[in-house]
PDB file of C-alpha atoms in Angstrom:
ATOM      1  CA  MET A 232      50.084 -34.342 -21.473  1.00 52.00           C
ATOM      2  CA  GLU A 233      52.753 -31.662 -21.091  1.00 54.00           C
ATOM      3  CA  SER A 234      51.977 -27.930 -20.942  1.00 55.00           C
ATOM      4  CA  ASN A 235      54.174 -24.854 -21.239  1.00 66.00           C
ATOM      5  CA  LYS A 236      53.837 -24.175 -17.526  1.00 78.00           C
ATOM      6  CA  ALA A 237      56.921 -24.887 -15.408  1.00 88.00           C
ATOM      7  CA  ALA A 238      55.986 -27.372 -12.696  1.00 94.00           C
ATOM      8  CA  ILE A 239      59.528 -27.591 -11.296  1.00 96.00           C
ATOM      9  CA  GLU A 240      62.334 -25.032 -11.457  1.00 96.00           C
ATOM     10  CA  VAL A 241      65.672 -25.925  -9.881  1.00 96.00           C
ATOM     11  CA  LYS A 242      68.267 -23.170  -9.627  1.00 96.00           C
ATOM     12  CA  HIS A 243      71.901 -23.801  -8.654  1.00 96.00           C
ATOM     13  CA  LEU A 244      70.936 -26.499  -6.162  1.00 96.00           C
ATOM     14  CA  THR A 245      73.843 -27.475  -3.910  1.00 96.00           C
ATOM     15  CA  LYS A 246      74.002 -29.801  -0.914  1.00 95.00           C
ATOM     16  CA  ARG A 247      77.033 -30.137   1.355  1.00 93.00           C
ATOM     17  CA  VAL A 248      77.329 -32.034   4.636  1.00 90.00           C
ATOM     18  CA  ALA A 249      80.060 -32.309   7.254  1.00 86.00           C
ATOM     19  CA  ASP A 250      81.996 -35.569   7.436  1.00 79.00           C
ATOM     20  CA  ALA A 251      85.232 -36.861   8.966  1.00 77.00           C
ATOM     21  CA  THR A 252      87.311 -35.086   6.311  1.00 78.00           C
ATOM     22  CA  GLY A 253      85.559 -31.760   6.805  1.00 79.00           C
ATOM     23  CA  GLU A 254      82.891 -31.349   4.132  1.00 84.00           C
ATOM     24  CA  LEU A 255      81.292 -33.611   1.541  1.00 87.00           C
ATOM     25  CA  SER A 256      79.579 -32.244  -1.570  1.00 90.00           C
ATOM     26  CA  ILE A 257      76.525 -34.328  -2.459  1.00 93.00           C
ATOM     27  CA  LEU A 258      75.003 -32.020  -5.099  1.00 95.00           C
ATOM     28  CA  ASN A 259      76.836 -29.323  -7.025  1.00 95.00           C
ATOM     29  CA  GLY A 260      74.991 -26.528  -8.841  1.00 94.00           C
ATOM     30  CA  ILE A 261      72.075 -28.493 -10.300  1.00 95.00           C
ATOM     31  CA  ASP A 262      69.872 -26.495 -12.701  1.00 95.00           C
ATOM     32  CA  PHE A 263      66.847 -27.708 -14.663  1.00 95.00           C
ATOM     33  CA  THR A 264      63.191 -26.970 -15.387  1.00 95.00           C
ATOM     34  CA  ALA A 265      60.379 -29.502 -15.879  1.00 94.00           C
ATOM     35  CA  GLN A 266      57.085 -28.658 -17.528  1.00 92.00           C
ATOM     36  CA  ALA A 267      53.690 -29.607 -16.114  1.00 92.00           C
ATOM     37  CA  GLY A 268      52.679 -33.103 -17.181  1.00 91.00           C
ATOM     38  CA  GLN A 269      56.233 -34.179 -17.992  1.00 92.00           C
ATOM     39  CA  THR A 270      57.656 -37.557 -16.982  1.00 94.00           C
ATOM     40  CA  LEU A 271      61.231 -37.179 -15.818  1.00 95.00           C
ATOM     41  CA  ALA A 272      63.693 -39.902 -14.778  1.00 95.00           C
ATOM     42  CA  ILE A 273      66.739 -39.196 -12.614  1.00 95.00           C
ATOM     43  CA  VAL A 274      69.435 -41.839 -13.087  1.00 94.00           C
ATOM     44  CA  GLY A 275      72.957 -42.391 -11.808  1.00 92.00           C
ATOM     45  CA  ALA A 276      75.163 -44.780  -9.891  1.00 89.00           C
ATOM     46  CA  SER A 277      74.605 -45.519  -6.231  1.00 87.00           C
ATOM     47  CA  GLY A 278      75.832 -42.539  -4.217  1.00 86.00           C
ATOM     48  CA  SER A 279      75.564 -40.120  -7.142  1.00 90.00           C
ATOM     49  CA  GLY A 280      73.124 -37.875  -5.281  1.00 91.00           C
ATOM     50  CA  LYS A 281      69.920 -38.723  -7.147  1.00 92.00           C
ATOM     51  CA  SER A 282      67.845 -39.675  -4.084  1.00 90.00           C
ATOM     52  CA  THR A 283      69.137 -36.607  -2.220  1.00 93.00           C
ATOM     53  CA  LEU A 284      67.998 -34.490  -5.162  1.00 94.00           C
ATOM     54  CA  LEU A 285      64.539 -36.051  -5.068  1.00 93.00           C
ATOM     55  CA  GLY A 286      64.276 -35.512  -1.313  1.00 93.00           C
ATOM     56  CA  ILE A 287      65.125 -31.825  -1.738  1.00 95.00           C
ATOM     57  CA  LEU A 288      62.618 -31.454  -4.586  1.00 95.00           C
ATOM     58  CA  ALA A 289      59.954 -32.800  -2.239  1.00 92.00           C
ATOM     59  CA  GLY A 290      61.032 -30.524   0.593  1.00 92.00           C
ATOM     60  CA  LEU A 291      61.955 -33.512   2.749  1.00 91.00           C
ATOM     61  CA  ASP A 292      65.577 -32.309   2.855  1.00 93.00           C
ATOM     62  CA  THR A 293      67.043 -28.813   2.613  1.00 94.00           C
ATOM     63  CA  PRO A 294      69.755 -27.523   0.264  1.00 95.00           C
ATOM     64  CA  THR A 295      72.893 -25.700   1.304  1.00 95.00           C
ATOM     65  CA  GLU A 296      72.381 -23.283  -1.593  1.00 95.00           C
ATOM     66  CA  GLY A 297      69.914 -22.807  -4.405  1.00 95.00           C
ATOM     67  CA  LYS A 298      66.188 -22.691  -5.006  1.00 95.00           C
ATOM     68  CA  VAL A 299      63.377 -25.114  -5.782  1.00 96.00           C
ATOM     69  CA  LEU A 300      60.169 -23.680  -7.189  1.00 96.00           C
ATOM     70  CA  LEU A 301      57.192 -26.021  -7.442  1.00 95.00           C
ATOM     71  CA  ASP A 302      54.325 -24.551  -9.449  1.00 93.00           C
ATOM     72  CA  GLY A 303      55.974 -21.165  -8.907  1.00 93.00           C
ATOM     73  CA  VAL A 304      56.305 -21.514  -5.125  1.00 95.00           C
ATOM     74  CA  ASP A 305      59.813 -21.291  -3.652  1.00 95.00           C
ATOM     75  CA  ILE A 306      59.398 -24.084  -1.135  1.00 95.00           C
ATOM     76  CA  PHE A 307      62.416 -23.049   0.925  1.00 95.00           C
ATOM     77  CA  ASP A 308      60.913 -19.617   1.483  1.00 95.00           C
ATOM     78  CA  LEU A 309      58.225 -21.499   3.423  1.00 95.00           C
ATOM     79  CA  THR A 310      58.525 -22.535   7.051  1.00 94.00           C
ATOM     80  CA  GLU A 311      58.857 -26.232   7.828  1.00 93.00           C
ATOM     81  CA  ASP A 312      55.136 -26.298   8.638  1.00 93.00           C
ATOM     82  CA  GLY A 313      54.445 -24.428   5.419  1.00 94.00           C
ATOM     83  CA  ARG A 314      56.374 -27.009   3.398  1.00 93.00           C
ATOM     84  CA  ALA A 315      54.451 -29.806   5.110  1.00 91.00           C
ATOM     85  CA  GLN A 316      51.178 -28.107   4.179  1.00 91.00           C
ATOM     86  CA  PHE A 317      52.369 -27.609   0.603  1.00 93.00           C
ATOM     87  CA  ARG A 318      53.293 -31.296   0.330  1.00 91.00           C
ATOM     88  CA  LYS A 319      49.908 -32.312   1.691  1.00 89.00           C
ATOM     89  CA  GLU A 320      48.124 -30.247  -0.952  1.00 90.00           C
ATOM     90  CA  ASN A 321      50.367 -30.775  -3.981  1.00 92.00           C
ATOM     91  CA  LEU A 322      52.610 -33.848  -3.743  1.00 92.00           C
ATOM     92  CA  GLY A 323      52.389 -37.593  -3.870  1.00 91.00           C
ATOM     93  CA  PHE A 324      55.423 -39.696  -2.935  1.00 89.00           C
ATOM     94  CA  VAL A 325      56.146 -43.378  -3.607  1.00 89.00           C
ATOM     95  CA  PHE A 326      59.020 -44.924  -1.638  1.00 86.00           C
ATOM     96  CA  GLN A 327      61.110 -48.008  -2.391  1.00 83.00           C
ATOM     97  CA  SER A 328      60.286 -49.399   1.061  1.00 85.00           C
ATOM     98  CA  PHE A 329      56.536 -48.642   0.691  1.00 87.00           C
ATOM     99  CA  GLN A 330      56.353 -46.628   3.976  1.00 90.00           C
ATOM    100  CA  LEU A 331      52.917 -47.970   4.871  1.00 94.00           C
ATOM    101  CA  LEU A 332      51.682 -47.594   8.425  1.00 95.00           C
ATOM    102  CA  MET A 333      51.696 -51.132   9.782  1.00 95.00           C
ATOM    103  CA  HIS A 334      48.877 -50.555  12.294  1.00 97.00           C
ATOM    104  CA  LEU A 335      46.517 -49.432   9.526  1.00 97.00           C
ATOM    105  CA  ASN A 336      44.922 -51.714   6.955  1.00 97.00           C
ATOM    106  CA  ALA A 337      45.128 -51.040   3.207  1.00 97.00           C
ATOM    107  CA  LEU A 338      41.977 -48.937   3.139  1.00 97.00           C
ATOM    108  CA  GLU A 339      43.036 -46.874   6.154  1.00 97.00           C
ATOM    109  CA  ASN A 340      46.492 -46.246   4.663  1.00 97.00           C
ATOM    110  CA  VAL A 341      44.944 -44.860   1.484  1.00 96.00           C
ATOM    111  CA  MET A 342      42.311 -42.881   3.364  1.00 97.00           C
ATOM    112  CA  LEU A 343      44.910 -41.140   5.528  1.00 95.00           C
ATOM    113  CA  PRO A 344      46.049 -38.335   3.162  1.00 93.00           C
ATOM    114  CA  LEU A 345      42.415 -37.599   2.329  1.00 94.00           C
ATOM    115  CA  GLU A 346      41.467 -37.484   6.004  1.00 94.00           C
ATOM    116  CA  LEU A 347      44.365 -35.110   6.699  1.00 90.00           C
ATOM    117  CA  ARG A 348      42.756 -32.798   4.138  1.00 88.00           C
ATOM    118  CA  GLY A 349      39.368 -33.119   5.804  1.00 91.00           C
ATOM    119  CA  ASP A 350      37.858 -34.853   2.775  1.00 92.00           C
ATOM    120  CA  LYS A 351      34.384 -36.115   3.668  1.00 94.00           C
ATOM    121  CA  GLN A 352      34.534 -38.665   0.843  1.00 96.00           C
ATOM    122  CA  ALA A 353      37.806 -40.217   2.038  1.00 96.00           C
ATOM    123  CA  ARG A 354      36.462 -43.765   2.422  1.00 96.00           C
ATOM    124  CA  ALA A 355      34.651 -43.856  -0.915  1.00 97.00           C
ATOM    125  CA  LYS A 356      37.611 -42.376  -2.799  1.00 96.00           C
ATOM    126  CA  ALA A 357      40.081 -44.753  -1.136  1.00 96.00           C
ATOM    127  CA  GLU A 358      37.916 -47.785  -1.893  1.00 96.00           C
ATOM    128  CA  LYS A 359      37.623 -46.721  -5.541  1.00 93.00           C
ATOM    129  CA  MET A 360      41.368 -46.173  -5.825  1.00 93.00           C
ATOM    130  CA  LEU A 361      42.213 -49.556  -4.303  1.00 94.00           C
ATOM    131  CA  GLU A 362      39.769 -51.197  -6.672  1.00 93.00           C
ATOM    132  CA  HIS A 363      41.497 -49.373  -9.532  1.00 91.00           C
ATOM    133  CA  VAL A 364      44.894 -50.876  -8.568  1.00 92.00           C
ATOM    134  CA  GLY A 365      43.383 -54.361  -8.269  1.00 91.00           C
ATOM    135  CA  LEU A 366      43.049 -54.633  -4.496  1.00 94.00           C
ATOM    136  CA  ALA A 367      39.289 -54.506  -4.015  1.00 94.00           C
ATOM    137  CA  SER A 368      39.441 -57.815  -2.120  1.00 95.00           C
ATOM    138  CA  ARG A 369      42.290 -56.675   0.154  1.00 95.00           C
ATOM    139  CA  LEU A 370      40.856 -53.525   1.715  1.00 96.00           C
ATOM    140  CA  ARG A 371      40.891 -54.836   5.284  1.00 97.00           C
ATOM    141  CA  HIS A 372      44.286 -56.540   5.106  1.00 97.00           C
ATOM    142  CA  TYR A 373      47.181 -55.112   7.098  1.00 97.00           C
ATOM    143  CA  PRO A 374      50.559 -54.620   5.361  1.00 96.00           C
ATOM    144  CA  LYS A 375      52.144 -57.661   7.023  1.00 95.00           C
ATOM    145  CA  PHE A 376      49.574 -59.853   5.261  1.00 96.00           C
ATOM    146  CA  LEU A 377      50.234 -58.331   1.826  1.00 95.00           C
ATOM    147  CA  SER A 378      52.972 -59.285  -0.640  1.00 93.00           C
ATOM    148  CA  GLY A 379      55.597 -56.728  -1.647  1.00 92.00           C
ATOM    149  CA  GLY A 380      53.779 -56.034  -4.896  1.00 92.00           C
ATOM    150  CA  GLU A 381      50.473 -55.584  -3.082  1.00 94.00           C
ATOM    151  CA  GLN A 382      52.074 -53.217  -0.583  1.00 94.00           C
ATOM    152  CA  GLN A 383      53.482 -51.119  -3.404  1.00 92.00           C
ATOM    153  CA  ARG A 384      50.035 -51.048  -5.033  1.00 92.00           C
ATOM    154  CA  VAL A 385      48.656 -49.671  -1.773  1.00 94.00           C
ATOM    155  CA  ALA A 386      51.459 -47.101  -1.774  1.00 93.00           C
ATOM    156  CA  LEU A 387      50.599 -46.100  -5.353  1.00 92.00           C
ATOM    157  CA  ALA A 388      46.927 -45.803  -4.446  1.00 93.00           C
ATOM    158  CA  ARG A 389      47.834 -43.608  -1.484  1.00 93.00           C
ATOM    159  CA  ALA A 390      50.066 -41.391  -3.652  1.00 92.00           C
ATOM    160  CA  PHE A 391      47.482 -40.934  -6.414  1.00 91.00           C
ATOM    161  CA  VAL A 392      44.262 -40.776  -4.394  1.00 92.00           C
ATOM    162  CA  THR A 393      44.563 -37.028  -3.745  1.00 91.00           C
ATOM    163  CA  GLU A 394      45.218 -36.418  -7.469  1.00 90.00           C
ATOM    164  CA  PRO A 395      48.395 -34.433  -6.782  1.00 91.00           C
ATOM    165  CA  PRO A 396      49.843 -32.253  -9.563  1.00 92.00           C
ATOM    166  CA  LEU A 397      53.336 -33.525  -8.637  1.00 94.00           C
ATOM    167  CA  LEU A 398      54.342 -37.131  -8.043  1.00 92.00           C
ATOM    168  CA  PHE A 399      57.783 -38.248  -6.873  1.00 93.00           C
ATOM    169  CA  ALA A 400      58.923 -41.879  -6.821  1.00 92.00           C
ATOM    170  CA  ASP A 401      62.208 -43.121  -5.338  1.00 91.00           C
ATOM    171  CA  GLU A 402      63.235 -46.522  -6.771  1.00 89.00           C
ATOM    172  CA  PRO A 403      59.614 -47.767  -6.575  1.00 87.00           C
ATOM    173  CA  THR A 404      60.557 -51.238  -7.856  1.00 86.00           C
ATOM    174  CA  GLY A 405      63.786 -51.602  -5.878  1.00 84.00           C
ATOM    175  CA  SER A 406      62.269 -53.986  -3.334  1.00 83.00           C
ATOM    176  CA  LEU A 407      60.375 -56.086  -5.877  1.00 86.00           C
ATOM    177  CA  ASP A 408      61.185 -58.989  -8.180  1.00 87.00           C
ATOM    178  CA  ALA A 409      61.417 -58.224 -11.907  1.00 87.00           C
ATOM    179  CA  THR A 410      57.931 -59.442 -12.858  1.00 88.00           C
ATOM    180  CA  THR A 411      56.180 -57.652  -9.995  1.00 87.00           C
ATOM    181  CA  GLY A 412      58.294 -54.541 -10.585  1.00 88.00           C
ATOM    182  CA  GLU A 413      57.262 -54.383 -14.234  1.00 89.00           C
ATOM    183  CA  ALA A 414      53.590 -54.641 -13.258  1.00 88.00           C
ATOM    184  CA  ILE A 415      54.005 -51.813 -10.729  1.00 87.00           C
ATOM    185  CA  ILE A 416      55.757 -49.558 -13.256  1.00 90.00           C
ATOM    186  CA  ASN A 417      53.039 -50.233 -15.846  1.00 89.00           C
ATOM    187  CA  LEU A 418      50.419 -49.312 -13.259  1.00 89.00           C
ATOM    188  CA  MET A 419      52.270 -46.163 -12.195  1.00 89.00           C
ATOM    189  CA  PHE A 420      52.581 -44.846 -15.750  1.00 91.00           C
ATOM    190  CA  THR A 421      48.932 -45.690 -16.450  1.00 90.00           C
ATOM    191  CA  LEU A 422      47.753 -43.827 -13.350  1.00 85.00           C
ATOM    192  CA  ASN A 423      50.003 -40.894 -14.194  1.00 87.00           C
ATOM    193  CA  ARG A 424      48.640 -40.632 -17.748  1.00 87.00           C
ATOM    194  CA  GLU A 425      45.083 -40.759 -16.449  1.00 88.00           C
ATOM    195  CA  ARG A 426      45.674 -37.922 -13.998  1.00 86.00           C
ATOM    196  CA  GLY A 427      48.099 -35.780 -15.979  1.00 88.00           C
ATOM    197  CA  SER A 428      50.469 -35.183 -13.092  1.00 91.00           C
ATOM    198  CA  THR A 429      54.153 -34.328 -13.376  1.00 93.00           C
ATOM    199  CA  LEU A 430      56.158 -37.455 -12.534  1.00 94.00           C
ATOM    200  CA  VAL A 431      59.759 -37.419 -11.291  1.00 95.00           C
ATOM    201  CA  LEU A 432      61.179 -40.904 -10.914  1.00 94.00           C
ATOM    202  CA  VAL A 433      64.546 -41.942  -9.441  1.00 94.00           C
ATOM    203  CA  THR A 434      65.671 -45.285 -10.846  1.00 92.00           C
ATOM    204  CA  HIS A 435      68.784 -47.304 -11.590  1.00 88.00           C
ATOM    205  CA  ASP A 436      66.889 -49.193 -14.315  1.00 89.00           C
ATOM    206  CA  LEU A 437      67.562 -47.613 -17.703  1.00 90.00           C
ATOM    207  CA  SER A 438      64.642 -49.474 -19.300  1.00 91.00           C
ATOM    208  CA  ILE A 439      62.298 -47.702 -16.888  1.00 92.00           C
ATOM    209  CA  ALA A 440      64.025 -44.372 -17.511  1.00 93.00           C
ATOM    210  CA  ALA A 441      63.541 -44.880 -21.259  1.00 93.00           C
ATOM    211  CA  ARG A 442      59.768 -44.817 -20.720  1.00 92.00           C
ATOM    212  CA  CYS A 443      59.974 -41.272 -19.368  1.00 94.00           C
ATOM    213  CA  GLY A 444      59.896 -38.253 -21.634  1.00 93.00           C
ATOM    214  CA  ARG A 445      63.178 -36.986 -20.279  1.00 95.00           C
ATOM    215  CA  VAL A 446      66.221 -38.376 -18.451  1.00 96.00           C
ATOM    216  CA  LEU A 447      68.602 -36.493 -16.142  1.00 95.00           C
ATOM    217  CA  THR A 448      71.892 -38.269 -15.435  1.00 95.00           C
ATOM    218  CA  ILE A 449      73.581 -37.410 -12.142  1.00 94.00           C
ATOM    219  CA  SER A 450      77.230 -38.299 -11.497  1.00 93.00           C
ATOM    220  CA  ALA A 451      79.181 -37.355  -8.357  1.00 91.00           C
ATOM    221  CA  GLY A 452      76.603 -34.697  -7.561  1.00 92.00           C
ATOM    222  CA  HIS A 453      76.754 -33.012 -10.979  1.00 93.00           C
ATOM    223  CA  LEU A 454      74.123 -32.984 -13.731  1.00 94.00           C
ATOM    224  CA  ARG A 455      76.044 -34.728 -16.528  1.00 92.00           C
ATOM    225  CA  SER A 456      73.337 -34.987 -19.177  1.00 89.00           C
ATOM    226  CA  ASP A 457      69.742 -33.985 -19.883  1.00 91.00           C
ATOM    227  CA  THR A 458      68.202 -36.166 -22.582  1.00 92.00           C
ATOM    228  CA  VAL A 459      64.778 -35.983 -24.207  1.00 90.00           C
ATOM    229  CA  ASN A 460      63.380 -39.383 -25.206  1.00 83.00           C
ATOM    230  CA  VAL A 461      61.581 -39.558 -28.530  1.00 64.00           C
TER     231      VAL A 461
END
């Protein structure tokens, strides 16, 4: 459920990089605010800048200009170590390519963010979360023995297990077939509703975007539209 509290404030966000022609503008003066508990889709053609925007929101990339405030914290006023600590305490991230650690089994992958926090209940919480996403029988399996859909379920469990107030997902169904992708999206929205986090989702699939409360359309690095879904 949404609140009146701003979970994300983006102010004149700009990203430029050097290329063979001199300088390439990836993002140009992006401004928006998202309330706590909101579900927000970022859509646009390939190369539009949407994944770069998500990476900057998560503090995984840095802007050339502008500010990003997450729960009132200007993350680029923090040191790199400070941003890493902030992410550990406040963010969950789901990647298209799963980003599981191949030398860890499913349970160990989900336990990891809890262990990094020093959570004494890491094993019990991870087991419960994996059971919740339908993988109770796959706890000891390594990623190479899991299907793509199962790997993404592990990734969802890992993202949600710390109950982060902010969740970012970058094309979470991009590596999956349509049927498996739909199941993963259903699970992600269910988990998000249960935990009340703010969800920001990058997708090229407009049917997925339509399930979010709000849609930002990015084109050539500019915010072209900001639509509220009814």
